[in-house]
């Protein structure tokens, strides 16, 4: 079994924490989490991928990264520096908010291919979310988890709520604002690296219609839709998502 390690990468903005599952391969997959997330959410998926080296990074101001700045520009530039430091082919995976970061990353980093997981070129946020994040953060965390997961037990649900609370209301509000401002539909039309969209049919956070609209604009992209509920495919459908990613990467090399 491949061993997972963790370390820090020194960007010009400060140190970013990352997890790494190394494989004897010239191919890397870099995973970028969504709003209020961190690299812990990718551990189930990392455990299922065995054909490439997999990284999961805590974005600036998230998780264990030692950076306070939390703008989209800082996310993109810090991740771009991380990708540029790697040897070999680099594929990127963006979950939800991370998908928008991919559209910016391809402008400044050598991206061989992209996996868009439960995301789209536009990510509108319900105004109720912005009301709750200021007035009742605990309720927002519970609501977001209930909408994000399809079928989890109380232990996993409580863990997910705790992870979101650890991110804090200011980071959640910042990230949701970034998502709400996304509009990469035109960028999708000129996206050149190989791309694969993976989604659940009954995702309540990013409806399939949004994913499909972006996919249709992107030349030669692939689409895999699973018949499940939930937004957290990298946790609840980790094995199936891993096989899909491995097949996509193999076809794209």
PDB file of C-alpha atoms in Angstrom:
ATOM      1  CA  UNK A   1       0.000   0.000   0.000  1.00  0.00           C
ATOM      2  CA  UNK A   2       1.299   3.459  -0.915  1.00  0.00           C
ATOM      3  CA  UNK A   3       2.090   5.732   2.023  1.00  0.00           C
ATOM      4  CA  UNK A   4       0.579   9.175   2.492  1.00  0.00           C
ATOM      5  CA  UNK A   5       2.864  11.968   3.660  1.00  0.00           C
ATOM      6  CA  UNK A   6       2.388  15.634   4.498  1.00  0.00           C
ATOM      7  CA  UNK A   7       4.615  18.696   4.210  1.00  0.00           C
ATOM      8  CA  UNK A   8       4.660  22.431   3.529  1.00  0.00           C
ATOM      9  CA  UNK A   9       5.358  24.212   0.249  1.00  0.00           C
ATOM     10  CA  UNK A  10       6.934  27.670   0.460  1.00  0.00           C
ATOM     11  CA  UNK A  11       5.070  30.042  -1.839  1.00  0.00           C
ATOM     12  CA  UNK A  12       5.735  33.762  -2.106  1.00  0.00           C
ATOM     13  CA  UNK A  13       2.646  34.256   0.077  1.00  0.00           C
ATOM     14  CA  UNK A  14       3.753  31.874   2.820  1.00  0.00           C
ATOM     15  CA  UNK A  15       3.703  28.143   3.531  1.00  0.00           C
ATOM     16  CA  UNK A  16       0.949  25.946   2.100  1.00  0.00           C
ATOM     17  CA  UNK A  17       0.202  22.596   3.695  1.00  0.00           C
ATOM     18  CA  UNK A  18      -0.259  19.593   1.433  1.00  0.00           C
ATOM     19  CA  UNK A  19      -0.760  15.845   1.566  1.00  0.00           C
ATOM     20  CA  UNK A  20       1.025  13.555  -0.860  1.00  0.00           C
ATOM     21  CA  UNK A  21       0.532   9.954  -1.864  1.00  0.00           C
ATOM     22  CA  UNK A  22       3.571   9.081  -3.933  1.00  0.00           C
ATOM     23  CA  UNK A  23       3.604   6.607  -6.794  1.00  0.00           C
ATOM     24  CA  UNK A  24       6.402   5.489  -9.122  1.00  0.00           C
ATOM     25  CA  UNK A  25       4.960   7.497 -11.981  1.00  0.00           C
ATOM     26  CA  UNK A  26       5.803  10.560 -14.040  1.00  0.00           C
ATOM     27  CA  UNK A  27       2.222  11.776 -13.641  1.00  0.00           C
ATOM     28  CA  UNK A  28       0.831  13.949 -10.848  1.00  0.00           C
ATOM     29  CA  UNK A  29      -2.715  14.822  -9.822  1.00  0.00           C
ATOM     30  CA  UNK A  30      -3.162  17.992  -7.762  1.00  0.00           C
ATOM     31  CA  UNK A  31      -6.504  18.241  -5.920  1.00  0.00           C
ATOM     32  CA  UNK A  32      -8.037  21.634  -5.103  1.00  0.00           C
ATOM     33  CA  UNK A  33     -10.827  21.727  -2.532  1.00  0.00           C
ATOM     34  CA  UNK A  34     -14.023  23.744  -2.490  1.00  0.00           C
ATOM     35  CA  UNK A  35     -15.385  26.545  -0.310  1.00  0.00           C
ATOM     36  CA  UNK A  36     -14.426  26.220   3.341  1.00  0.00           C
ATOM     37  CA  UNK A  37     -12.715  22.895   2.723  1.00  0.00           C
ATOM     38  CA  UNK A  38      -9.209  21.558   3.100  1.00  0.00           C
ATOM     39  CA  UNK A  39      -7.062  18.619   2.036  1.00  0.00           C
ATOM     40  CA  UNK A  40      -8.613  16.206   4.558  1.00  0.00           C
ATOM     41  CA  UNK A  41     -11.659  15.897   2.319  1.00  0.00           C
ATOM     42  CA  UNK A  42      -9.562  14.250  -0.398  1.00  0.00           C
ATOM     43  CA  UNK A  43      -8.122  11.456   1.749  1.00  0.00           C
ATOM     44  CA  UNK A  44     -10.753   8.861   0.687  1.00  0.00           C
ATOM     45  CA  UNK A  45     -10.076   9.608  -2.988  1.00  0.00           C
ATOM     46  CA  UNK A  46      -6.306   9.614  -2.525  1.00  0.00           C
ATOM     47  CA  UNK A  47      -6.529   6.176  -0.937  1.00  0.00           C
ATOM     48  CA  UNK A  48      -8.214   4.836  -4.087  1.00  0.00           C
ATOM     49  CA  UNK A  49      -5.766   6.198  -6.693  1.00  0.00           C
ATOM     50  CA  UNK A  50      -2.686   4.053  -7.289  1.00  0.00           C
ATOM     51  CA  UNK A  51      -1.462   4.914 -10.796  1.00  0.00           C
ATOM     52  CA  UNK A  52      -0.107   8.436 -10.218  1.00  0.00           C
ATOM     53  CA  UNK A  53       1.257  10.631  -7.446  1.00  0.00           C
ATOM     54  CA  UNK A  54      -1.606  12.526  -5.801  1.00  0.00           C
ATOM     55  CA  UNK A  55      -1.404  15.833  -3.950  1.00  0.00           C
ATOM     56  CA  UNK A  56      -4.137  17.579  -1.967  1.00  0.00           C
ATOM     57  CA  UNK A  57      -3.379  21.144  -0.927  1.00  0.00           C
ATOM     58  CA  UNK A  58      -4.863  23.395   1.751  1.00  0.00           C
ATOM     59  CA  UNK A  59      -5.579  26.657  -0.078  1.00  0.00           C
ATOM     60  CA  UNK A  60      -4.258  29.859   1.531  1.00  0.00           C
ATOM     61  CA  UNK A  61      -6.145  30.677   4.764  1.00  0.00           C
ATOM     62  CA  UNK A  62      -7.557  27.129   4.883  1.00  0.00           C
ATOM     63  CA  UNK A  63      -6.682  24.084   6.946  1.00  0.00           C
ATOM     64  CA  UNK A  64      -3.058  24.077   8.086  1.00  0.00           C
ATOM     65  CA  UNK A  65      -1.702  26.518   5.506  1.00  0.00           C
ATOM     66  CA  UNK A  66       0.171  29.443   7.082  1.00  0.00           C
ATOM     67  CA  UNK A  67      -1.171  32.173   4.813  1.00  0.00           C
ATOM     68  CA  UNK A  68      -3.771  34.724   5.861  1.00  0.00           C
ATOM     69  CA  UNK A  69      -4.658  36.160   2.439  1.00  0.00           C
ATOM     70  CA  UNK A  70      -7.758  34.619   0.897  1.00  0.00           C
ATOM     71  CA  UNK A  71      -8.492  36.254  -2.454  1.00  0.00           C
ATOM     72  CA  UNK A  72      -9.032  34.287  -5.651  1.00  0.00           C
ATOM     73  CA  UNK A  73      -5.832  35.819  -7.029  1.00  0.00           C
ATOM     74  CA  UNK A  74      -3.800  34.515  -4.085  1.00  0.00           C
ATOM     75  CA  UNK A  75      -5.391  31.069  -4.373  1.00  0.00           C
ATOM     76  CA  UNK A  76      -4.481  30.919  -8.063  1.00  0.00           C
ATOM     77  CA  UNK A  77      -0.959  32.313  -7.788  1.00  0.00           C
ATOM     78  CA  UNK A  78      -0.007  30.121  -4.817  1.00  0.00           C
ATOM     79  CA  UNK A  79      -1.396  27.009  -6.500  1.00  0.00           C
ATOM     80  CA  UNK A  80       0.360  27.983  -9.730  1.00  0.00           C
ATOM     81  CA  UNK A  81       3.677  28.140  -7.901  1.00  0.00           C
ATOM     82  CA  UNK A  82       3.015  24.743  -6.358  1.00  0.00           C
ATOM     83  CA  UNK A  83       2.260  23.186  -9.746  1.00  0.00           C
ATOM     84  CA  UNK A  84       5.330  24.762 -11.333  1.00  0.00           C
ATOM     85  CA  UNK A  85       7.490  23.106  -8.660  1.00  0.00           C
ATOM     86  CA  UNK A  86       6.442  19.592  -9.713  1.00  0.00           C
ATOM     87  CA  UNK A  87       8.252  17.352 -12.182  1.00  0.00           C
ATOM     88  CA  UNK A  88       6.437  15.442 -14.921  1.00  0.00           C
ATOM     89  CA  UNK A  89       2.876  15.752 -16.180  1.00  0.00           C
ATOM     90  CA  UNK A  90       0.483  17.636 -13.912  1.00  0.00           C
ATOM     91  CA  UNK A  91      -3.265  17.083 -13.969  1.00  0.00           C
ATOM     92  CA  UNK A  92      -5.461  19.204 -11.717  1.00  0.00           C
ATOM     93  CA  UNK A  93      -8.733  18.297 -10.036  1.00  0.00           C
ATOM     94  CA  UNK A  94     -11.015  21.051  -8.806  1.00  0.00           C
ATOM     95  CA  UNK A  95     -13.990  20.319  -6.589  1.00  0.00           C
ATOM     96  CA  UNK A  96     -16.774  22.940  -6.597  1.00  0.00           C
ATOM     97  CA  UNK A  97     -14.978  26.279  -5.991  1.00  0.00           C
ATOM     98  CA  UNK A  98     -11.780  24.521  -7.053  1.00  0.00           C
ATOM     99  CA  UNK A  99     -13.191  24.198 -10.554  1.00  0.00           C
ATOM    100  CA  UNK A 100     -13.120  27.954 -11.055  1.00  0.00           C
ATOM    101  CA  UNK A 101      -9.530  28.023  -9.845  1.00  0.00           C
ATOM    102  CA  UNK A 102      -8.652  25.614 -12.665  1.00  0.00           C
ATOM    103  CA  UNK A 103      -9.899  28.088 -15.275  1.00  0.00           C
ATOM    104  CA  UNK A 104      -7.437  30.628 -13.869  1.00  0.00           C
ATOM    105  CA  UNK A 105      -4.582  28.162 -13.316  1.00  0.00           C
ATOM    106  CA  UNK A 106      -4.334  27.166 -16.965  1.00  0.00           C
ATOM    107  CA  UNK A 107      -3.342  30.771 -17.702  1.00  0.00           C
ATOM    108  CA  UNK A 108      -0.272  30.656 -15.448  1.00  0.00           C
ATOM    109  CA  UNK A 109       0.769  27.030 -14.886  1.00  0.00           C
ATOM    110  CA  UNK A 110       1.608  23.964 -17.019  1.00  0.00           C
ATOM    111  CA  UNK A 111      -1.616  21.955 -16.732  1.00  0.00           C
ATOM    112  CA  UNK A 112      -1.686  18.728 -18.747  1.00  0.00           C
ATOM    113  CA  UNK A 113      -5.373  18.034 -18.109  1.00  0.00           C
ATOM    114  CA  UNK A 114      -8.241  18.937 -15.802  1.00  0.00           C
ATOM    115  CA  UNK A 115     -10.880  17.094 -13.799  1.00  0.00           C
ATOM    116  CA  UNK A 116     -13.909  19.230 -12.927  1.00  0.00           C
ATOM    117  CA  UNK A 117     -15.594  17.509  -9.981  1.00  0.00           C
ATOM    118  CA  UNK A 118     -19.112  18.611  -8.996  1.00  0.00           C
ATOM    119  CA  UNK A 119     -18.550  22.058 -10.443  1.00  0.00           C
ATOM    120  CA  UNK A 120     -19.404  24.375 -13.323  1.00  0.00           C
ATOM    121  CA  UNK A 121     -18.424  27.621 -14.990  1.00  0.00           C
ATOM    122  CA  UNK A 122     -20.955  29.491 -12.854  1.00  0.00           C
ATOM    123  CA  UNK A 123     -21.659  28.716  -9.189  1.00  0.00           C
ATOM    124  CA  UNK A 124     -24.520  30.946  -7.998  1.00  0.00           C
ATOM    125  CA  UNK A 125     -25.014  30.972  -4.231  1.00  0.00           C
ATOM    126  CA  UNK A 126     -28.457  31.227  -2.643  1.00  0.00           C
ATOM    127  CA  UNK A 127     -28.859  34.596  -0.846  1.00  0.00           C
ATOM    128  CA  UNK A 128     -30.027  32.687   2.245  1.00  0.00           C
ATOM    129  CA  UNK A 129     -26.463  31.400   2.612  1.00  0.00           C
ATOM    130  CA  UNK A 130     -25.096  34.921   2.998  1.00  0.00           C
ATOM    131  CA  UNK A 131     -27.786  35.731   5.565  1.00  0.00           C
ATOM    132  CA  UNK A 132     -27.009  32.649   7.639  1.00  0.00           C
ATOM    133  CA  UNK A 133     -23.237  33.007   7.498  1.00  0.00           C
ATOM    134  CA  UNK A 134     -23.567  36.304   9.397  1.00  0.00           C
ATOM    135  CA  UNK A 135     -26.565  35.567  11.617  1.00  0.00           C
ATOM    136  CA  UNK A 136     -26.458  31.839  12.413  1.00  0.00           C
ATOM    137  CA  UNK A 137     -23.218  30.181  11.345  1.00  0.00           C
ATOM    138  CA  UNK A 138     -23.946  26.905  13.146  1.00  0.00           C
ATOM    139  CA  UNK A 139     -27.216  26.513  11.241  1.00  0.00           C
ATOM    140  CA  UNK A 140     -25.443  27.274   7.973  1.00  0.00           C
ATOM    141  CA  UNK A 141     -22.884  24.542   8.638  1.00  0.00           C
ATOM    142  CA  UNK A 142     -25.606  21.995   9.355  1.00  0.00           C
ATOM    143  CA  UNK A 143     -27.598  23.031   6.285  1.00  0.00           C
ATOM    144  CA  UNK A 144     -24.565  22.943   3.988  1.00  0.00           C
ATOM    145  CA  UNK A 145     -23.577  19.471   5.167  1.00  0.00           C
ATOM    146  CA  UNK A 146     -27.128  18.136   4.814  1.00  0.00           C
ATOM    147  CA  UNK A 147     -27.275  19.445   1.244  1.00  0.00           C
ATOM    148  CA  UNK A 148     -23.751  18.295   0.367  1.00  0.00           C
ATOM    149  CA  UNK A 149     -23.878  14.666   1.464  1.00  0.00           C
ATOM    150  CA  UNK A 150     -26.139  12.029  -0.003  1.00  0.00           C
ATOM    151  CA  UNK A 151     -26.151   9.253   2.571  1.00  0.00           C
ATOM    152  CA  UNK A 152     -23.902   9.480   5.619  1.00  0.00           C
ATOM    153  CA  UNK A 153     -24.143   8.322   9.208  1.00  0.00           C
ATOM    154  CA  UNK A 154     -24.249  10.685  12.174  1.00  0.00           C
ATOM    155  CA  UNK A 155     -20.525  10.330  12.838  1.00  0.00           C
ATOM    156  CA  UNK A 156     -19.528  11.462   9.356  1.00  0.00           C
ATOM    157  CA  UNK A 157     -22.164  14.195   9.383  1.00  0.00           C
ATOM    158  CA  UNK A 158     -20.891  15.586  12.673  1.00  0.00           C
ATOM    159  CA  UNK A 159     -17.300  15.416  11.448  1.00  0.00           C
ATOM    160  CA  UNK A 160     -18.218  17.306   8.280  1.00  0.00           C
ATOM    161  CA  UNK A 161     -19.995  19.988  10.321  1.00  0.00           C
ATOM    162  CA  UNK A 162     -16.968  20.323  12.595  1.00  0.00           C
ATOM    163  CA  UNK A 163     -14.623  20.706   9.594  1.00  0.00           C
ATOM    164  CA  UNK A 164     -16.783  23.533   8.263  1.00  0.00           C
ATOM    165  CA  UNK A 165     -16.902  25.254  11.646  1.00  0.00           C
ATOM    166  CA  UNK A 166     -13.108  25.053  11.818  1.00  0.00           C
ATOM    167  CA  UNK A 167     -12.890  26.996   8.554  1.00  0.00           C
ATOM    168  CA  UNK A 168     -14.836  29.831  10.172  1.00  0.00           C
ATOM    169  CA  UNK A 169     -17.559  32.184   9.017  1.00  0.00           C
ATOM    170  CA  UNK A 170     -15.252  34.768   7.421  1.00  0.00           C
ATOM    171  CA  UNK A 171     -13.569  32.184   5.182  1.00  0.00           C
ATOM    172  CA  UNK A 172     -16.916  30.633   4.234  1.00  0.00           C
ATOM    173  CA  UNK A 173     -18.339  34.048   3.354  1.00  0.00           C
ATOM    174  CA  UNK A 174     -15.231  34.905   1.350  1.00  0.00           C
ATOM    175  CA  UNK A 175     -15.311  31.620  -0.568  1.00  0.00           C
ATOM    176  CA  UNK A 176     -19.046  31.772  -1.257  1.00  0.00           C
ATOM    177  CA  UNK A 177     -18.572  35.300  -2.589  1.00  0.00           C
ATOM    178  CA  UNK A 178     -15.840  34.038  -4.916  1.00  0.00           C
ATOM    179  CA  UNK A 179     -18.159  31.281  -6.143  1.00  0.00           C
ATOM    180  CA  UNK A 180     -21.047  33.687  -6.630  1.00  0.00           C
ATOM    181  CA  UNK A 181     -18.839  35.900  -8.817  1.00  0.00           C
ATOM    182  CA  UNK A 182     -17.619  33.070 -11.043  1.00  0.00           C
ATOM    183  CA  UNK A 183     -18.433  33.262 -14.730  1.00  0.00           C
ATOM    184  CA  UNK A 184     -16.205  31.029 -16.827  1.00  0.00           C
ATOM    185  CA  UNK A 185     -18.687  30.083 -19.523  1.00  0.00           C
ATOM    186  CA  UNK A 186     -16.717  31.999 -22.162  1.00  0.00           C
ATOM    187  CA  UNK A 187     -13.429  30.568 -20.852  1.00  0.00           C
ATOM    188  CA  UNK A 188     -14.867  27.087 -21.336  1.00  0.00           C
ATOM    189  CA  UNK A 189     -15.168  27.700 -25.072  1.00  0.00           C
ATOM    190  CA  UNK A 190     -11.411  28.226 -25.414  1.00  0.00           C
ATOM    191  CA  UNK A 191     -10.237  25.719 -22.787  1.00  0.00           C
ATOM    192  CA  UNK A 192      -7.515  23.670 -24.494  1.00  0.00           C
ATOM    193  CA  UNK A 193      -6.207  20.986 -22.056  1.00  0.00           C
ATOM    194  CA  UNK A 194      -8.061  17.649 -21.997  1.00  0.00           C
ATOM    195  CA  UNK A 195     -10.972  17.922 -19.574  1.00  0.00           C
ATOM    196  CA  UNK A 196     -13.266  15.541 -17.716  1.00  0.00           C
ATOM    197  CA  UNK A 197     -16.411  16.521 -15.818  1.00  0.00           C
ATOM    198  CA  UNK A 198     -17.628  14.209 -13.044  1.00  0.00           C
ATOM    199  CA  UNK A 199     -20.966  14.857 -11.353  1.00  0.00           C
ATOM    200  CA  UNK A 200     -23.847  13.310  -9.452  1.00  0.00           C
ATOM    201  CA  UNK A 201     -27.264  13.501 -11.055  1.00  0.00           C
ATOM    202  CA  UNK A 202     -28.896  14.675  -7.802  1.00  0.00           C
ATOM    203  CA  UNK A 203     -26.328  17.188  -6.553  1.00  0.00           C
ATOM    204  CA  UNK A 204     -28.221  19.916  -4.659  1.00  0.00           C
ATOM    205  CA  UNK A 205     -25.233  22.258  -4.324  1.00  0.00           C
ATOM    206  CA  UNK A 206     -24.223  22.375  -8.003  1.00  0.00           C
ATOM    207  CA  UNK A 207     -27.170  21.171 -10.099  1.00  0.00           C
ATOM    208  CA  UNK A 208     -26.286  18.929 -13.011  1.00  0.00           C
ATOM    209  CA  UNK A 209     -27.770  21.449 -15.455  1.00  0.00           C
ATOM    210  CA  UNK A 210     -24.986  23.909 -14.576  1.00  0.00           C
ATOM    211  CA  UNK A 211     -22.273  21.289 -15.036  1.00  0.00           C
ATOM    212  CA  UNK A 212     -23.764  20.147 -18.326  1.00  0.00           C
ATOM    213  CA  UNK A 213     -23.993  23.707 -19.667  1.00  0.00           C
ATOM    214  CA  UNK A 214     -20.265  24.241 -19.098  1.00  0.00           C
ATOM    215  CA  UNK A 215     -19.355  20.805 -20.434  1.00  0.00           C
ATOM    216  CA  UNK A 216     -21.229  21.465 -23.687  1.00  0.00           C
ATOM    217  CA  UNK A 217     -19.191  24.623 -24.294  1.00  0.00           C
ATOM    218  CA  UNK A 218     -15.853  22.867 -23.849  1.00  0.00           C
ATOM    219  CA  UNK A 219     -14.355  21.260 -26.970  1.00  0.00           C
ATOM    220  CA  UNK A 220     -13.711  17.511 -26.675  1.00  0.00           C
ATOM    221  CA  UNK A 221     -14.461  17.307 -22.946  1.00  0.00           C
ATOM    222  CA  UNK A 222     -15.602  14.073 -21.307  1.00  0.00           C
ATOM    223  CA  UNK A 223     -18.568  13.757 -18.930  1.00  0.00           C
ATOM    224  CA  UNK A 224     -19.300  11.084 -16.321  1.00  0.00           C
ATOM    225  CA  UNK A 225     -22.583  11.337 -14.417  1.00  0.00           C
ATOM    226  CA  UNK A 226     -23.301   9.033 -11.480  1.00  0.00           C
ATOM    227  CA  UNK A 227     -26.941   8.364 -10.477  1.00  0.00           C
ATOM    228  CA  UNK A 228     -26.491   9.468  -6.866  1.00  0.00           C
ATOM    229  CA  UNK A 229     -27.372  12.265  -4.474  1.00  0.00           C
ATOM    230  CA  UNK A 230     -24.694  14.453  -2.969  1.00  0.00           C
ATOM    231  CA  UNK A 231     -21.968  16.954  -3.751  1.00  0.00           C
ATOM    232  CA  UNK A 232     -19.062  15.149  -2.085  1.00  0.00           C
ATOM    233  CA  UNK A 233     -18.284  12.498  -4.691  1.00  0.00           C
ATOM    234  CA  UNK A 234     -14.627  12.328  -3.665  1.00  0.00           C
ATOM    235  CA  UNK A 235     -15.822  11.010  -0.298  1.00  0.00           C
ATOM    236  CA  UNK A 236     -19.033   9.089  -0.954  1.00  0.00           C
ATOM    237  CA  UNK A 237     -18.126   7.701  -4.399  1.00  0.00           C
ATOM    238  CA  UNK A 238     -14.345   7.734  -4.014  1.00  0.00           C
ATOM    239  CA  UNK A 239     -13.695   4.374  -5.671  1.00  0.00           C
ATOM    240  CA  UNK A 240     -15.802   5.145  -8.759  1.00  0.00           C
ATOM    241  CA  UNK A 241     -14.383   8.644  -9.096  1.00  0.00           C
ATOM    242  CA  UNK A 242     -10.850   7.264  -8.827  1.00  0.00           C
ATOM    243  CA  UNK A 243     -11.422   4.782 -11.660  1.00  0.00           C
ATOM    244  CA  UNK A 244     -12.893   7.538 -13.815  1.00  0.00           C
ATOM    245  CA  UNK A 245      -9.894   9.795 -13.165  1.00  0.00           C
ATOM    246  CA  UNK A 246      -7.394   7.037 -13.893  1.00  0.00           C
ATOM    247  CA  UNK A 247      -9.090   6.228 -17.199  1.00  0.00           C
ATOM    248  CA  UNK A 248      -9.217   9.896 -18.193  1.00  0.00           C
ATOM    249  CA  UNK A 249      -5.541  10.438 -17.379  1.00  0.00           C
ATOM    250  CA  UNK A 250      -4.522   7.324 -19.300  1.00  0.00           C
ATOM    251  CA  UNK A 251      -6.423   8.533 -22.380  1.00  0.00           C
ATOM    252  CA  UNK A 252      -4.948  12.038 -22.087  1.00  0.00           C
ATOM    253  CA  UNK A 253      -1.252  11.136 -21.938  1.00  0.00           C
TER     254      UNK A 253
END
